[in-house]
Structures are given as C-alpha cells and as structure tokens.
Amino acid sequence: MYSKEESQRIKREFWVAFAEKYPRKWVLYDTKIKDFSFKFYVDNKKAQVLIDIEHRSDEKRIAYFEKLEALKNILEEEFIKDLVFEKNHTLESGKTISRIWVEKLGVGFSNKNTWDTIFDFFNENMHALEMFYLEYDEFIKDIDSL
C-alpha cells in the first residue's frame, strides 16, 4: 500500500504519461450542456470512460439520459460496445446522477505495466464517445422538444 503522497505522485505521473502519449484536447467538460461531461477514471482495479449527467433538475438530468438511451443502438453499433447505462447512479457523496460508462477491469494506475493498456483504452473509447457526441449533440441538447 502506498502513502497518500506516493499515491498522488504516481497518479500525477500516470496523467502526465497519458498526456504525452495522446497529446490532444479532449471535449470533457466543454459539451455546451450544463452539468453534462465526459470523464476518465482510473483506480487500482479498473479504468473507465464515462458520461456523467449531473444536472440539479432531476427532470432535465433524466431527459438528457433518455436522449442518450434513445441513441443506444446507434452508439453501440457504430461507436462503442459494452456500455453500461445507469439512470440513477449514486455517488459516494450521496448525490444521484445519470451515468453511462465502459470499463476495463484488471488494470490500475499503480501498476505501470498496465499504463499503455489503460492509455489505449482511454483514447479509443473517449474518441468514440466524442465522435458520437459531435454527430448527435444537437439532438441531445434539444430536450425542450420532449
């Protein structure tokens, strides 16, 4: 087990190495939709690429989630397989969000032997989600038509 400082240092090294291998600007929080973001996540058991919908209004949060759910077949056939759709995901803080993700198990930031696998997983899956989003963002943003 690492100390908190050592763990933070390794995480910094991990993200710097990822940025060096895939030096590009990701969409992440720049979706033009409030509280709708793309995220990378890694711990010592798994890596995930996520879409988090954290809108304060449950009605709007669910509306955005249902827009994505309506595109699920296209998303999985043309962009990315094995996505998990969770309308009501509870964070450790107790906050309920909607989350869509794909994960790779058996990898972790503290095992440098898995870094390239994680980096490739992140790049491939985030790129696919971004391409999907850029193609369907107008449809997704238009929740007033529901």
mmCIF file with all atom_site columns, C-alpha atoms in Angstrom, residues 2-145:
data_model
loop_
_atom_site.group_PDB
_atom_site.id
_atom_site.type_symbol
_atom_site.label_atom_id
_atom_site.label_alt_id
_atom_site.label_comp_id
_atom_site.label_asym_id
_atom_site.label_entity_id
_atom_site.label_seq_id
_atom_site.pdbx_PDB_ins_code
_atom_site.Cartn_x
_atom_site.Cartn_y
_atom_site.Cartn_z
_atom_site.occupancy
_atom_site.B_iso_or_equiv
_atom_site.pdbx_formal_charge
_atom_site.auth_seq_id
_atom_site.auth_comp_id
_atom_site.auth_asym_id
_atom_site.auth_atom_id
_atom_site.pdbx_PDB_model_num
ATOM 1   C CA . TYR A 1 2   ? 1.252   3.449  -0.870  1.00 0.00 ? 2   TYR A CA 1
ATOM 2   C CA . SER A 1 3   ? 1.237   6.522  1.322   1.00 0.00 ? 3   SER A CA 1
ATOM 3   C CA . LYS A 1 4   ? -1.177  9.261  0.268   1.00 0.00 ? 4   LYS A CA 1
ATOM 4   C CA . GLU A 1 5   ? 1.733   11.351 -1.066  1.00 0.00 ? 5   GLU A CA 1
ATOM 5   C CA . GLU A 1 6   ? 3.194   8.420  -3.015  1.00 0.00 ? 6   GLU A CA 1
ATOM 6   C CA . SER A 1 7   ? -0.203  7.584  -4.464  1.00 0.00 ? 7   SER A CA 1
ATOM 7   C CA . GLN A 1 8   ? -0.693  11.215 -5.569  1.00 0.00 ? 8   GLN A CA 1
ATOM 8   C CA . ARG A 1 9   ? 2.783   11.253 -7.153  1.00 0.00 ? 9   ARG A CA 1
ATOM 9   C CA . ILE A 1 10  ? 2.063   8.060  -9.099  1.00 0.00 ? 10  ILE A CA 1
ATOM 10  C CA . LYS A 1 11  ? -1.308  9.447  -10.252 1.00 0.00 ? 11  LYS A CA 1
ATOM 11  C CA . ARG A 1 12  ? 0.414   12.635 -11.461 1.00 0.00 ? 12  ARG A CA 1
ATOM 12  C CA . GLU A 1 13  ? 2.989   10.555 -13.336 1.00 0.00 ? 13  GLU A CA 1
ATOM 13  C CA . PHE A 1 14  ? 0.164   8.484  -14.827 1.00 0.00 ? 14  PHE A CA 1
ATOM 14  C CA . TRP A 1 15  ? -1.742  11.524 -16.170 1.00 0.00 ? 15  TRP A CA 1
ATOM 15  C CA . VAL A 1 16  ? 1.427   13.191 -17.475 1.00 0.00 ? 16  VAL A CA 1
ATOM 16  C CA . ALA A 1 17  ? 2.394   9.982  -19.292 1.00 0.00 ? 17  ALA A CA 1
ATOM 17  C CA . PHE A 1 18  ? -1.130  9.724  -20.753 1.00 0.00 ? 18  PHE A CA 1
ATOM 18  C CA . ALA A 1 19  ? -0.995  13.338 -21.979 1.00 0.00 ? 19  ALA A CA 1
ATOM 19  C CA . GLU A 1 20  ? 2.407   12.667 -23.558 1.00 0.00 ? 20  GLU A CA 1
ATOM 20  C CA . LYS A 1 21  ? 1.195   9.541  -25.360 1.00 0.00 ? 21  LYS A CA 1
ATOM 21  C CA . TYR A 1 22  ? -2.065  11.156 -26.548 1.00 0.00 ? 22  TYR A CA 1
ATOM 22  C CA . PRO A 1 23  ? -1.395  14.903 -26.695 1.00 0.00 ? 23  PRO A CA 1
ATOM 23  C CA . ARG A 1 24  ? -4.754  16.333 -27.691 1.00 0.00 ? 24  ARG A CA 1
ATOM 24  C CA . LYS A 1 25  ? -7.575  18.421 -26.318 1.00 0.00 ? 25  LYS A CA 1
ATOM 25  C CA . TRP A 1 26  ? -10.479 16.286 -25.151 1.00 0.00 ? 26  TRP A CA 1
ATOM 26  C CA . VAL A 1 27  ? -14.082 17.539 -25.036 1.00 0.00 ? 27  VAL A CA 1
ATOM 27  C CA . LEU A 1 28  ? -14.555 16.513 -21.367 1.00 0.00 ? 28  LEU A CA 1
ATOM 28  C CA . TYR A 1 29  ? -16.428 19.431 -19.745 1.00 0.00 ? 29  TYR A CA 1
ATOM 29  C CA . ASP A 1 30  ? -16.730 21.520 -22.926 1.00 0.00 ? 30  ASP A CA 1
ATOM 30  C CA . THR A 1 31  ? -20.003 19.940 -24.097 1.00 0.00 ? 31  THR A CA 1
ATOM 31  C CA . LYS A 1 32  ? -22.053 23.168 -24.118 1.00 0.00 ? 32  LYS A CA 1
ATOM 32  C CA . ILE A 1 33  ? -24.551 21.363 -21.871 1.00 0.00 ? 33  ILE A CA 1
ATOM 33  C CA . LYS A 1 34  ? -24.598 22.358 -18.201 1.00 0.00 ? 34  LYS A CA 1
ATOM 34  C CA . ASP A 1 35  ? -23.519 19.518 -15.896 1.00 0.00 ? 35  ASP A CA 1
ATOM 35  C CA . PHE A 1 36  ? -23.009 17.073 -18.810 1.00 0.00 ? 36  PHE A CA 1
ATOM 36  C CA . SER A 1 37  ? -19.419 15.863 -19.064 1.00 0.00 ? 37  SER A CA 1
ATOM 37  C CA . PHE A 1 38  ? -17.077 13.194 -20.313 1.00 0.00 ? 38  PHE A CA 1
ATOM 38  C CA . LYS A 1 39  ? -14.610 11.813 -17.774 1.00 0.00 ? 39  LYS A CA 1
ATOM 39  C CA . PHE A 1 40  ? -11.658 9.479  -17.445 1.00 0.00 ? 40  PHE A CA 1
ATOM 40  C CA . TYR A 1 41  ? -11.456 7.425  -14.255 1.00 0.00 ? 41  TYR A CA 1
ATOM 41  C CA . VAL A 1 42  ? -8.795  5.063  -13.015 1.00 0.00 ? 42  VAL A CA 1
ATOM 42  C CA . ASP A 1 43  ? -8.125  3.412  -9.662  1.00 0.00 ? 43  ASP A CA 1
ATOM 43  C CA . ASN A 1 44  ? -6.205  0.263  -8.758  1.00 0.00 ? 44  ASN A CA 1
ATOM 44  C CA . LYS A 1 45  ? -8.808  -2.164 -10.098 1.00 0.00 ? 45  LYS A CA 1
ATOM 45  C CA . LYS A 1 46  ? -10.244 -0.621 -13.244 1.00 0.00 ? 46  LYS A CA 1
ATOM 46  C CA . ALA A 1 47  ? -10.242 2.147  -15.819 1.00 0.00 ? 47  ALA A CA 1
ATOM 47  C CA . GLN A 1 48  ? -13.444 3.806  -17.034 1.00 0.00 ? 48  GLN A CA 1
ATOM 48  C CA . VAL A 1 49  ? -14.564 6.269  -19.671 1.00 0.00 ? 49  VAL A CA 1
ATOM 49  C CA . LEU A 1 50  ? -17.763 7.943  -18.515 1.00 0.00 ? 50  LEU A CA 1
ATOM 50  C CA . ILE A 1 51  ? -20.520 10.328 -19.438 1.00 0.00 ? 51  ILE A CA 1
ATOM 51  C CA . ASP A 1 52  ? -21.845 11.948 -16.276 1.00 0.00 ? 52  ASP A CA 1
ATOM 52  C CA . ILE A 1 53  ? -25.107 13.876 -16.290 1.00 0.00 ? 53  ILE A CA 1
ATOM 53  C CA . GLU A 1 54  ? -25.235 15.798 -13.030 1.00 0.00 ? 54  GLU A CA 1
ATOM 54  C CA . HIS A 1 55  ? -27.976 18.353 -13.656 1.00 0.00 ? 55  HIS A CA 1
ATOM 55  C CA . ARG A 1 56  ? -29.601 19.672 -10.460 1.00 0.00 ? 56  ARG A CA 1
ATOM 56  C CA . SER A 1 57  ? -33.019 19.226 -12.008 1.00 0.00 ? 57  SER A CA 1
ATOM 57  C CA . ASP A 1 58  ? -33.882 15.517 -11.968 1.00 0.00 ? 58  ASP A CA 1
ATOM 58  C CA . GLU A 1 59  ? -36.289 16.172 -14.842 1.00 0.00 ? 59  GLU A CA 1
ATOM 59  C CA . LYS A 1 60  ? -33.544 17.625 -17.072 1.00 0.00 ? 60  LYS A CA 1
ATOM 60  C CA . ARG A 1 61  ? -30.987 15.024 -15.965 1.00 0.00 ? 61  ARG A CA 1
ATOM 61  C CA . ILE A 1 62  ? -33.361 12.218 -16.892 1.00 0.00 ? 62  ILE A CA 1
ATOM 62  C CA . ALA A 1 63  ? -34.322 13.947 -20.162 1.00 0.00 ? 63  ALA A CA 1
ATOM 63  C CA . TYR A 1 64  ? -30.654 14.048 -21.263 1.00 0.00 ? 64  TYR A CA 1
ATOM 64  C CA . PHE A 1 65  ? -30.168 10.446 -20.159 1.00 0.00 ? 65  PHE A CA 1
ATOM 65  C CA . GLU A 1 66  ? -33.250 9.334  -22.124 1.00 0.00 ? 66  GLU A CA 1
ATOM 66  C CA . LYS A 1 67  ? -31.941 11.151 -25.223 1.00 0.00 ? 67  LYS A CA 1
ATOM 67  C CA . LEU A 1 68  ? -28.755 9.092  -24.992 1.00 0.00 ? 68  LEU A CA 1
ATOM 68  C CA . GLU A 1 69  ? -30.734 5.956  -24.270 1.00 0.00 ? 69  GLU A CA 1
ATOM 69  C CA . ALA A 1 70  ? -32.778 6.581  -27.438 1.00 0.00 ? 70  ALA A CA 1
ATOM 70  C CA . LEU A 1 71  ? -29.480 6.551  -29.380 1.00 0.00 ? 71  LEU A CA 1
ATOM 71  C CA . LYS A 1 72  ? -28.158 3.432  -27.617 1.00 0.00 ? 72  LYS A CA 1
ATOM 72  C CA . ASN A 1 73  ? -28.380 1.126  -30.658 1.00 0.00 ? 73  ASN A CA 1
ATOM 73  C CA . ILE A 1 74  ? -26.546 3.609  -32.887 1.00 0.00 ? 74  ILE A CA 1
ATOM 74  C CA . LEU A 1 75  ? -23.998 4.289  -30.165 1.00 0.00 ? 75  LEU A CA 1
ATOM 75  C CA . GLU A 1 76  ? -23.253 0.597  -29.634 1.00 0.00 ? 76  GLU A CA 1
ATOM 76  C CA . GLU A 1 77  ? -23.347 -0.449 -33.310 1.00 0.00 ? 77  GLU A CA 1
ATOM 77  C CA . GLU A 1 78  ? -21.314 2.426  -34.744 1.00 0.00 ? 78  GLU A CA 1
ATOM 78  C CA . PHE A 1 79  ? -19.152 3.781  -31.940 1.00 0.00 ? 79  PHE A CA 1
ATOM 79  C CA . ILE A 1 80  ? -18.621 1.770  -28.765 1.00 0.00 ? 80  ILE A CA 1
ATOM 80  C CA . LYS A 1 81  ? -19.763 -1.584 -27.387 1.00 0.00 ? 81  LYS A CA 1
ATOM 81  C CA . ASP A 1 82  ? -20.447 -2.815 -23.846 1.00 0.00 ? 82  ASP A CA 1
ATOM 82  C CA . LEU A 1 83  ? -21.694 0.477  -22.421 1.00 0.00 ? 83  LEU A CA 1
ATOM 83  C CA . VAL A 1 84  ? -23.497 0.458  -19.089 1.00 0.00 ? 84  VAL A CA 1
ATOM 84  C CA . PHE A 1 85  ? -26.469 2.831  -18.836 1.00 0.00 ? 85  PHE A CA 1
ATOM 85  C CA . GLU A 1 86  ? -27.459 3.811  -15.309 1.00 0.00 ? 86  GLU A CA 1
ATOM 86  C CA . LYS A 1 87  ? -30.286 6.327  -14.980 1.00 0.00 ? 87  LYS A CA 1
ATOM 87  C CA . ASN A 1 88  ? -29.863 6.722  -11.203 1.00 0.00 ? 88  ASN A CA 1
ATOM 88  C CA . HIS A 1 89  ? -26.264 6.330  -10.079 1.00 0.00 ? 89  HIS A CA 1
ATOM 89  C CA . THR A 1 90  ? -25.471 7.353  -6.501  1.00 0.00 ? 90  THR A CA 1
ATOM 90  C CA . LEU A 1 91  ? -22.077 8.950  -5.908  1.00 0.00 ? 91  LEU A CA 1
ATOM 91  C CA . GLU A 1 92  ? -20.150 8.497  -2.634  1.00 0.00 ? 92  GLU A CA 1
ATOM 92  C CA . SER A 1 93  ? -21.392 11.973 -1.670  1.00 0.00 ? 93  SER A CA 1
ATOM 93  C CA . GLY A 1 94  ? -24.970 10.700 -1.848  1.00 0.00 ? 94  GLY A CA 1
ATOM 94  C CA . LYS A 1 95  ? -25.776 12.762 -4.950  1.00 0.00 ? 95  LYS A CA 1
ATOM 95  C CA . THR A 1 96  ? -27.777 10.980 -7.660  1.00 0.00 ? 96  THR A CA 1
ATOM 96  C CA . ILE A 1 97  ? -26.582 11.417 -11.235 1.00 0.00 ? 97  ILE A CA 1
ATOM 97  C CA . SER A 1 98  ? -27.076 9.582  -14.507 1.00 0.00 ? 98  SER A CA 1
ATOM 98  C CA . ARG A 1 99  ? -24.008 7.770  -15.808 1.00 0.00 ? 99  ARG A CA 1
ATOM 99  C CA . ILE A 1 100 ? -23.048 5.893  -18.941 1.00 0.00 ? 100 ILE A CA 1
ATOM 100 C CA . TRP A 1 101 ? -19.710 4.134  -18.985 1.00 0.00 ? 101 TRP A CA 1
ATOM 101 C CA . VAL A 1 102 ? -17.449 1.456  -20.323 1.00 0.00 ? 102 VAL A CA 1
ATOM 102 C CA . GLU A 1 103 ? -14.729 -0.110 -18.214 1.00 0.00 ? 103 GLU A CA 1
ATOM 103 C CA . LYS A 1 104 ? -11.640 -2.244 -18.356 1.00 0.00 ? 104 LYS A CA 1
ATOM 104 C CA . LEU A 1 105 ? -11.051 -4.413 -15.308 1.00 0.00 ? 105 LEU A CA 1
ATOM 105 C CA . GLY A 1 106 ? -7.766  -5.768 -14.005 1.00 0.00 ? 106 GLY A CA 1
ATOM 106 C CA . VAL A 1 107 ? -5.737  -2.604 -14.622 1.00 0.00 ? 107 VAL A CA 1
ATOM 107 C CA . GLY A 1 108 ? -4.665  0.178  -12.296 1.00 0.00 ? 108 GLY A CA 1
ATOM 108 C CA . PHE A 1 109 ? -2.643  3.357  -12.066 1.00 0.00 ? 109 PHE A CA 1
ATOM 109 C CA . SER A 1 110 ? -0.194  1.872  -9.535  1.00 0.00 ? 110 SER A CA 1
ATOM 110 C CA . ASN A 1 111 ? 0.799   -0.932 -11.937 1.00 0.00 ? 111 ASN A CA 1
ATOM 111 C CA . LYS A 1 112 ? 2.925   0.785  -14.583 1.00 0.00 ? 112 LYS A CA 1
ATOM 112 C CA . ASN A 1 113 ? 2.820   -2.404 -16.675 1.00 0.00 ? 113 ASN A CA 1
ATOM 113 C CA . THR A 1 114 ? -0.861  -1.685 -17.390 1.00 0.00 ? 114 THR A CA 1
ATOM 114 C CA . TRP A 1 115 ? -0.465  2.003  -18.246 1.00 0.00 ? 115 TRP A CA 1
ATOM 115 C CA . ASP A 1 116 ? -0.225  1.540  -22.014 1.00 0.00 ? 116 ASP A CA 1
ATOM 116 C CA . THR A 1 117 ? -3.303  -0.697 -21.935 1.00 0.00 ? 117 THR A CA 1
ATOM 117 C CA . ILE A 1 118 ? -5.202  1.966  -19.983 1.00 0.00 ? 118 ILE A CA 1
ATOM 118 C CA . PHE A 1 119 ? -3.978  4.791  -22.228 1.00 0.00 ? 119 PHE A CA 1
ATOM 119 C CA . ASP A 1 120 ? -5.093  2.921  -25.350 1.00 0.00 ? 120 ASP A CA 1
ATOM 120 C CA . PHE A 1 121 ? -8.439  2.068  -23.724 1.00 0.00 ? 121 PHE A CA 1
ATOM 121 C CA . PHE A 1 122 ? -8.948  5.723  -22.736 1.00 0.00 ? 122 PHE A CA 1
ATOM 122 C CA . ASN A 1 123 ? -8.004  7.028  -26.175 1.00 0.00 ? 123 ASN A CA 1
ATOM 123 C CA . GLU A 1 124 ? -10.079 4.548  -28.159 1.00 0.00 ? 124 GLU A CA 1
ATOM 124 C CA . ASN A 1 125 ? -13.221 4.831  -26.056 1.00 0.00 ? 125 ASN A CA 1
ATOM 125 C CA . MET A 1 126 ? -13.160 8.568  -25.344 1.00 0.00 ? 126 MET A CA 1
ATOM 126 C CA . HIS A 1 127 ? -12.511 9.260  -29.011 1.00 0.00 ? 127 HIS A CA 1
ATOM 127 C CA . ALA A 1 128 ? -15.511 7.085  -29.938 1.00 0.00 ? 128 ALA A CA 1
ATOM 128 C CA . LEU A 1 129 ? -17.757 8.870  -27.402 1.00 0.00 ? 129 LEU A CA 1
ATOM 129 C CA . GLU A 1 130 ? -16.607 12.261 -28.669 1.00 0.00 ? 130 GLU A CA 1
ATOM 130 C CA . MET A 1 131 ? -17.262 11.319 -32.304 1.00 0.00 ? 131 MET A CA 1
ATOM 131 C CA . PHE A 1 132 ? -20.724 10.112 -31.320 1.00 0.00 ? 132 PHE A CA 1
ATOM 132 C CA . TYR A 1 133 ? -21.393 13.293 -29.358 1.00 0.00 ? 133 TYR A CA 1
ATOM 133 C CA . LEU A 1 134 ? -20.191 15.591 -32.143 1.00 0.00 ? 134 LEU A CA 1
ATOM 134 C CA . GLU A 1 135 ? -22.515 13.819 -34.566 1.00 0.00 ? 135 GLU A CA 1
ATOM 135 C CA . TYR A 1 136 ? -25.598 13.826 -32.312 1.00 0.00 ? 136 TYR A CA 1
ATOM 136 C CA . ASP A 1 137 ? -25.055 16.815 -29.988 1.00 0.00 ? 137 ASP A CA 1
ATOM 137 C CA . GLU A 1 138 ? -27.881 18.901 -31.498 1.00 0.00 ? 138 GLU A CA 1
ATOM 138 C CA . PHE A 1 139 ? -30.348 16.061 -30.895 1.00 0.00 ? 139 PHE A CA 1
ATOM 139 C CA . ILE A 1 140 ? -29.037 15.505 -27.355 1.00 0.00 ? 140 ILE A CA 1
ATOM 140 C CA . LYS A 1 141 ? -29.140 19.214 -26.459 1.00 0.00 ? 141 LYS A CA 1
ATOM 141 C CA . ASP A 1 142 ? -32.736 19.601 -27.646 1.00 0.00 ? 142 ASP A CA 1
ATOM 142 C CA . ILE A 1 143 ? -34.539 18.356 -24.534 1.00 0.00 ? 143 ILE A CA 1
ATOM 143 C CA . ASP A 1 144 ? -37.203 21.060 -24.870 1.00 0.00 ? 144 ASP A CA 1
ATOM 144 C CA . SER A 1 145 ? -38.748 19.097 -27.719 1.00 0.00 ? 145 SER A CA 1
#
